[in-house]
XYZ file of C-alpha atoms in Angstrom:
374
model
C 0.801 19.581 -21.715
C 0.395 17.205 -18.762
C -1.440 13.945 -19.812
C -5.404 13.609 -19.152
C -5.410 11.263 -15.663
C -7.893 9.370 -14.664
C -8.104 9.505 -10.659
C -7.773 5.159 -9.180
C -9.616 4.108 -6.650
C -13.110 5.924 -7.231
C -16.290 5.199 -5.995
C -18.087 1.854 -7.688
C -21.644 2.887 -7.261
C -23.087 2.450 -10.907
C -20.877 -1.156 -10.586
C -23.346 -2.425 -8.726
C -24.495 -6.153 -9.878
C -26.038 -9.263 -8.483
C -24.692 -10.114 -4.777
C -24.426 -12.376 -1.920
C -24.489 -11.269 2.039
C -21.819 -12.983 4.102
C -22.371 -11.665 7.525
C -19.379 -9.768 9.846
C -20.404 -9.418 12.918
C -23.197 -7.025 12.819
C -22.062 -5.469 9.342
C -23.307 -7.388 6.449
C -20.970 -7.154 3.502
C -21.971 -7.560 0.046
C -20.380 -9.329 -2.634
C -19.959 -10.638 -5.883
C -20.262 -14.363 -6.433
C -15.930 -15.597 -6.504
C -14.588 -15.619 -9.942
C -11.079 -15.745 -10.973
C -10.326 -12.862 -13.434
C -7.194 -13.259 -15.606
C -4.417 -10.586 -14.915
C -3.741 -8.171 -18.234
C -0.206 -8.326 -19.682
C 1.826 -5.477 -18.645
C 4.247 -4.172 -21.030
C 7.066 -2.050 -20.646
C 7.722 1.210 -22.668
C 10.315 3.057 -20.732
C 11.622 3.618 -17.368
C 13.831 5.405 -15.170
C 15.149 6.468 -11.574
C 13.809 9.809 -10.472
C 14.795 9.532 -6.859
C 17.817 8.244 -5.119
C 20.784 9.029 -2.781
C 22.185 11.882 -4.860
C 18.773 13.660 -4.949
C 18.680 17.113 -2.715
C 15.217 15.672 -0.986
C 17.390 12.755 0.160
C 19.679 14.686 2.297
C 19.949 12.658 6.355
C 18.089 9.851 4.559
C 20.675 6.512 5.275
C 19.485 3.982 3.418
C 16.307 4.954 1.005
C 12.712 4.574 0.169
C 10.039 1.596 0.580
C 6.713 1.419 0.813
C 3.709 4.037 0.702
C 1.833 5.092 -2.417
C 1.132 7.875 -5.680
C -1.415 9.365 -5.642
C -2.436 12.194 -8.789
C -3.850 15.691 -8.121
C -3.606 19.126 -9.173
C -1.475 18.566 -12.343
C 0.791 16.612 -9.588
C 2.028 13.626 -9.015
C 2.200 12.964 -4.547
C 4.656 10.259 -3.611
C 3.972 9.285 -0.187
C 7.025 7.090 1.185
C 8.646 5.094 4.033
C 12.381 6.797 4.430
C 14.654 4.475 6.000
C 16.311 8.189 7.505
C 18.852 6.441 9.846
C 19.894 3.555 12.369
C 18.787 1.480 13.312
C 17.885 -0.148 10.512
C 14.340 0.487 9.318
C 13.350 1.833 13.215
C 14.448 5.756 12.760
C 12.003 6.327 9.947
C 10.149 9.752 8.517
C 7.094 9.178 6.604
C 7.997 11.952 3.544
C 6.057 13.603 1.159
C 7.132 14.314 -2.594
C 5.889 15.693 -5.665
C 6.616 16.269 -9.632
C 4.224 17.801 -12.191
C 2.831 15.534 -14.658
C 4.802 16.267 -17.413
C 8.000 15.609 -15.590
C 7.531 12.395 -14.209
C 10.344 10.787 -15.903
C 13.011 14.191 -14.705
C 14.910 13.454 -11.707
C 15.821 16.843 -11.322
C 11.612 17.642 -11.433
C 10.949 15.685 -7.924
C 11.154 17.585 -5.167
C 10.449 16.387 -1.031
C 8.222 18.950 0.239
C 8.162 17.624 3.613
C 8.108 14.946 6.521
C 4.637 13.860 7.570
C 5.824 12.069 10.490
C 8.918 11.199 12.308
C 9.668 8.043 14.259
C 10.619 7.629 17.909
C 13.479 5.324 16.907
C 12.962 4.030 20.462
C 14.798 0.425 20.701
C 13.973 -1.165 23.705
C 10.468 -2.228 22.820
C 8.437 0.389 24.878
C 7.204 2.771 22.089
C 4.453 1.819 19.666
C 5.169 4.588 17.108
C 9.246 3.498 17.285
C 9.002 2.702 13.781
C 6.461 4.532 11.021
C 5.831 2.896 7.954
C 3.829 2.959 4.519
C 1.636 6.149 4.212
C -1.455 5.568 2.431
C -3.269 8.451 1.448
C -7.085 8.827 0.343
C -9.382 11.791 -0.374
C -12.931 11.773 0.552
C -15.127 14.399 -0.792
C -17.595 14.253 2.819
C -17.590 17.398 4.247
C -16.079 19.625 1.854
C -13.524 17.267 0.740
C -10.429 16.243 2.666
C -7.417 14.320 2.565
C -6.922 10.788 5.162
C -3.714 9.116 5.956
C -3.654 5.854 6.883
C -0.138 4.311 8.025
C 1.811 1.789 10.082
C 3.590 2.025 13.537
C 5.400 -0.815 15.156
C 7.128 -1.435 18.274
C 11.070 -2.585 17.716
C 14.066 -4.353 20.086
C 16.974 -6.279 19.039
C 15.944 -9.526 17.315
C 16.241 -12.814 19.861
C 15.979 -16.207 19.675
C 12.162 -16.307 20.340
C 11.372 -14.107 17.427
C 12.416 -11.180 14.863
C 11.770 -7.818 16.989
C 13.051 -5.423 14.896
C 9.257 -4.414 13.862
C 6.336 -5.876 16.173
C 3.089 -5.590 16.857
C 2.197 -3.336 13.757
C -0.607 -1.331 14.477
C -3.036 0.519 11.774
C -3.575 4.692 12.611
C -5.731 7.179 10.559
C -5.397 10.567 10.355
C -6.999 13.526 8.728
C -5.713 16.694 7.271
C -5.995 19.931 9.338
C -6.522 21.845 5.625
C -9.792 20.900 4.083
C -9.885 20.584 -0.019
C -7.258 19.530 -2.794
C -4.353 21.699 -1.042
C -4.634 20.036 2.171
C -2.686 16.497 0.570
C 0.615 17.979 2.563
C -1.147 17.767 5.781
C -0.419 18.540 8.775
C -2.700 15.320 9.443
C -3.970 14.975 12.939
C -6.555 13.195 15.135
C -4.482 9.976 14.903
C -6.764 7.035 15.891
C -5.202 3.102 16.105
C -8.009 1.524 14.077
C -6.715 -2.027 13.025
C -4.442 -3.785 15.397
C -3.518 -7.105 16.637
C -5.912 -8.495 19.665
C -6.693 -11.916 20.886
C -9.934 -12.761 19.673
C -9.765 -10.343 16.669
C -6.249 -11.220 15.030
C -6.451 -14.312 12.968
C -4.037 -17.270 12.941
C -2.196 -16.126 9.779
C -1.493 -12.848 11.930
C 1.626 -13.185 13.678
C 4.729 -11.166 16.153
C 4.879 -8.764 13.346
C 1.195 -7.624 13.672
C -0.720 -5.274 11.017
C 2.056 -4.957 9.048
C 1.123 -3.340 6.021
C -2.439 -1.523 4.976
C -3.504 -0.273 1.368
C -5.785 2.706 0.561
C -9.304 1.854 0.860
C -10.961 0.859 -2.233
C -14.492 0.548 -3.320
C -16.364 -2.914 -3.191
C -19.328 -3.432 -5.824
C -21.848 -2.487 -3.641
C -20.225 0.890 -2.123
C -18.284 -0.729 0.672
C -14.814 0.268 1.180
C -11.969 -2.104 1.965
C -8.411 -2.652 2.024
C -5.900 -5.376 1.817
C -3.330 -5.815 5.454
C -1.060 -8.034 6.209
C 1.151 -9.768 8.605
C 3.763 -12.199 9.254
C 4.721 -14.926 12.005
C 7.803 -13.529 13.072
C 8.305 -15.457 16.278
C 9.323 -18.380 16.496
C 8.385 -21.441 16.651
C 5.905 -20.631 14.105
C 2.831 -21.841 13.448
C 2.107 -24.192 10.046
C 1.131 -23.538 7.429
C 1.889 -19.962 8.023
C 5.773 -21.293 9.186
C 6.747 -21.767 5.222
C 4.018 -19.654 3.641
C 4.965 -16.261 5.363
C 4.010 -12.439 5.078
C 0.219 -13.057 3.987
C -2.135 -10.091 3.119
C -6.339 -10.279 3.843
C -9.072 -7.895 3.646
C -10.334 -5.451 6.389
C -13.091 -3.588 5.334
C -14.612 -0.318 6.647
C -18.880 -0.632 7.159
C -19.016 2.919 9.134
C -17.178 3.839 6.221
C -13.300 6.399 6.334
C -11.880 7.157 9.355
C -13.547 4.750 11.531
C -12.004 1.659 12.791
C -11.834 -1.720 10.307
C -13.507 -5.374 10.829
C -11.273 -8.011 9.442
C -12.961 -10.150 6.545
C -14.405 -13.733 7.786
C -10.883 -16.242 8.109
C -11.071 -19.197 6.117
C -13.820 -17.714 3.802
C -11.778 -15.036 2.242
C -8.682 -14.082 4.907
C -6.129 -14.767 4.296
C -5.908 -13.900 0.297
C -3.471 -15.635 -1.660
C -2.468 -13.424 -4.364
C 0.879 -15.642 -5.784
C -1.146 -17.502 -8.000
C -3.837 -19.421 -5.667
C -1.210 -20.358 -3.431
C -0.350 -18.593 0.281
C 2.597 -16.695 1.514
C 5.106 -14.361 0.153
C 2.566 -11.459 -0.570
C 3.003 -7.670 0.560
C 1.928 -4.463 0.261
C -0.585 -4.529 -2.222
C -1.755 -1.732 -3.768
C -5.148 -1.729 -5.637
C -6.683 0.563 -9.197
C -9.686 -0.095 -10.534
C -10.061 -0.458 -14.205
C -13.553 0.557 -15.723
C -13.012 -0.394 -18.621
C -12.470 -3.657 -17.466
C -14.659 -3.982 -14.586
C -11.438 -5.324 -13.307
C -9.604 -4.709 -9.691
C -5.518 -4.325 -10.031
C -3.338 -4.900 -6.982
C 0.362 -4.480 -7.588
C 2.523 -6.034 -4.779
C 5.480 -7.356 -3.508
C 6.158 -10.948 -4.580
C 9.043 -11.485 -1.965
C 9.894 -14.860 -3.782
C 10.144 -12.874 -6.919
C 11.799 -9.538 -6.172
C 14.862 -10.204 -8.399
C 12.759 -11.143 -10.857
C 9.936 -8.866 -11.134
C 6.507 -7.760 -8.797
C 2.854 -8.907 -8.100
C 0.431 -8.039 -10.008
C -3.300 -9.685 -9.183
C -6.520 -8.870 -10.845
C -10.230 -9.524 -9.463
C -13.812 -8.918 -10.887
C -15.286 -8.056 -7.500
C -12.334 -6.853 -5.312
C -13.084 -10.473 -3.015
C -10.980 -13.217 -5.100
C -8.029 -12.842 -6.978
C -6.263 -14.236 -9.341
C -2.150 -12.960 -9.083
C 0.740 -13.549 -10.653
C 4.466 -12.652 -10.935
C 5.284 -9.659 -13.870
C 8.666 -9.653 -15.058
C 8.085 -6.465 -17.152
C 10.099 -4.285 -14.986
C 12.812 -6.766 -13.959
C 13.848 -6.552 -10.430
C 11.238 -4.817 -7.842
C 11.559 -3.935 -3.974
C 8.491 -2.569 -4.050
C 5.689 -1.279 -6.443
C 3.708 1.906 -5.018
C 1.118 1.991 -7.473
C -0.192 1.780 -11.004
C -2.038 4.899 -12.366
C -4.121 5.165 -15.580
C -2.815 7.790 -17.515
C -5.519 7.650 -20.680
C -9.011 7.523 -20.478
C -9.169 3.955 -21.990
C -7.131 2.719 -19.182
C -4.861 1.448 -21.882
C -1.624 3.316 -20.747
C -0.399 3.283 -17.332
C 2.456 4.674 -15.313
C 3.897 1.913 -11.972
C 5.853 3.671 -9.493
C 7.947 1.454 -7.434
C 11.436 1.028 -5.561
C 14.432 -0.835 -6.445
C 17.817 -1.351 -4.148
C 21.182 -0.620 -6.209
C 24.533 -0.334 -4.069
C 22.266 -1.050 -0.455
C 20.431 2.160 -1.052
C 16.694 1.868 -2.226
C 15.866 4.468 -5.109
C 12.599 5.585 -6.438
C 11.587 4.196 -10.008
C 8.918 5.039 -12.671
C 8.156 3.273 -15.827
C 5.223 3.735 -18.690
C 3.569 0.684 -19.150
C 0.631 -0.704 -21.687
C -2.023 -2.838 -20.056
C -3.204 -5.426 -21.936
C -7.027 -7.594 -21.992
C-alpha cells in the first residue's frame, strides 16, 4: 500500500508563541524572537532517476528539467517542473506537469507527464515579459471550497552583451488559480494570471539586480498565521554593485498580509532581506524550497548551493521561518536542483527529496529516501 503522507507546508495556527511586531508598511508582521536552529542530518537510504531523456513524457524536451516543486495528493505524487523544451537555451520553456502513485515513486516507467501548464513565447529580442517561464510553485488553499494556486516566474530574454547577462531579465512573480475547484483541479487549466512581485524602483532592494524576481517558493506559514515565501535575484549587469558583485544569486522573504493570491510586500532590507542561507554568509543561494517539521517545531528549506552543486545541496533549518541557519548536505552527492523534501511517516522521521541532476548535458529527474535526523 502507498505510505501514510503527511501534507508540508500546513497551516501553523496552534504554533503560535511569544512575538515581536516589526512594521511593513501598513502590514504588521509578527515574529519570533531570531534564533539559529541547527539543521538535522540527512541520511541517504536509496535513490534513483525516474525521469530523463529516454522517458516518453520527455518527447520535444532539448535539454531537461530544473526547477519547480512536489507536491502529494490523492495517493499521487505532482511534479511541477521548468522544461528546458528547446532553443534557445532556457528561453523556449513549458512549465509541465507530472505524476506517479505513491508506491511507485522509485519506477521510472510509473511517471507519466500529463500535461503542459504553460508554454513560453521564446521571444528573443527583449520585448516579451512571458519569453521565458520558469519554476511552478503550486499551493492549495481550502477558502472557498478548496482550490489549487500557481505561482511561477516569467522573464524577459536577448542575447547576453557587454553591459549585462540578458538571457533572463527582469523576472517577474504571476499567480494563478485553477479553473476546477477541489483536489482534481491540481492539473489546472490555471487562469486569472496577476504579476504580483516584480522589480520597481523604490520597491526592489539593492541585493535585487538585471535578473529581477528570479525565483519564488510556495507560501509557507509564519508562527502567527502569516504566509510567506523566500525570492530571489541576482546582479546580472554589469558593473555590479558590492557586496552583491562576489556574493551573487541571494534569496529574501516576501510575505503575503492580504493573504493567497494577492500581491507580496518584500520583508524590511537589512533587518531580515536579504537571507543568507550558506551558513551565515551571503550569496550563492537559490530556489529554496521550505517543509515544516512538527515534530520539530523546525522550518526546512532545501536549495541550491551554486558553490556546492558538485558536491551536494542546501539544506537550512529555522525555528520561526525568519532566521536560518543553512548548510551544504553532501548526502545525495551532486545536485542541480532539489524540488522538495516530503515527510513520508507521521514522525517526520523518513523523508523522500526530489531534485535534478545534469548527466551527458541533459538534466534528469531524481528521487532518493532519506532519514532526518535531531
Amino acid at each position: 500500500p502507498p505510505p501514510k503522507l503527511i501534507m508540508p507546508r500546513r497551516p501553523l495556527a496552534s504554533l503560535m508563541a511569544w512575538v515581536v511586531v516589526i512594521a511593513i508598511g501598513t502590514h504588521p508582521l509578527a515574529v519570533s524572537p531570531a534564533s539559529t536552529a541547527a539543521v538535522p542530518a540527512i541520511t541517504l537510504l536509496k535513490a534513483a532517476e525516474v525521469i530523463n531523456a529516454s522517458s516518453p513524457g520527455s518527447a520535444g524536451n532539448l535539454h531537461g528539467y530544473e526547477g519547480g516543486t512536489v507536491v502529494y495528493s490523492q495517493g499521487r505524487f505532482h511534479l511541477f517542473t521548468s522544461e528546458m523544451a528547446g532553443n534557445p537555451y532556457a528561453v523556449a520553456m513549458r512549465l509541465g506537469l507530472w505524476s506517479v502513485a505513491a508506491d511507485r515513486v522509485f519506477d521510472a516507467v510509473a511517471w507519466r507527464r500529463d500535461g503542459s501548464l504553460y508554454t513560453s513565447s521564446g521571444n528573443f529580442n527583449g520585448s516579451d515579459p512571458r519569453a521565458a517561464l520558469w519554476a511552478p510553485m503550486p499551493s492549495y488553499s481550502m477558502q472557498a471550497g478548496g482550490r489549487w494556486h500557481l505561482h511561477y516566474v516569467s522573464y524577459n530574454c536577448a542575447p547576453n552583451n557587454a553591459s549585462g547577462w540578458f538571457n533572463n531579465f527582469n523576472g517577474q512573480i504571476w499567480h494563478a488559480v485553477s479553473a476546477t475547484p477541489g483536489p482534481d483541479g491540481i492539473g489546472g487549466p490555471y487562469f486569472n494570471d496577476t504579476v504580483v512581485l516584480h522589480p520597481a524602483p523604490g520597491l526592489s532592494q539593492p541585493w535585487e539586480g538585471l535578473q529581477g524576481t528570479d525565483s519564488i517558493s510556495p507560501p509557507f506559514a509564519l508562527p502567527n498565521g502569516t504566509l510567506a515565501s523566500f525570492y530571489g535575484s541576482c546582479h546580472t549587469e554589469v558593473p555590479r554593485p558590492q557586496p552583491y558583485a562576489t556574493a551573487r544569486w541571494n534569496v529574501g522573504l516576501a510575505l503575503l498580509p492580504n493573504g493567497l493570491g494577492t500581491s507580496f510586500v518584500r520583508a524590511p532590507f537589512g533587518a531580515i532581506n536579504p537571507v543568507p542561507l550558506n551558513s551565515g554568509a551571503l550569496g550563492y543561494a537559490e530556489n529554496p524550497v521550505v517543509t515544516y517539521s512538527a515534530t520539530r517545531r523546525l522550518y526546512l528549506a532545501v536549495f541550491d548551493n551554486l558553490r556546492g552543486q558538485a558536491a551536494g545541496f542546501g539544506l537550512a533549518a529555522s525555528a520561526d521561518g525568519i532566521a536560518w541557519n543553512g548548510t551544504l548536505s553532501t548526502a545525495l552527492g551532486s545536485v542541480r536542483t532539489p524540488l522538495g523534501l516530503l515527510f513520508t511517516d507521521k514522525d517526520e522521521r523518513n523523508a523522500l527529496i526530489f531534485y535534478t541532476h545534469a548527466s551527458h548535458n541533459y538534466e534528469n529527474v531524481h528521487v532518493a529516501s532519506v532519514v532526518v535526523g535531531d
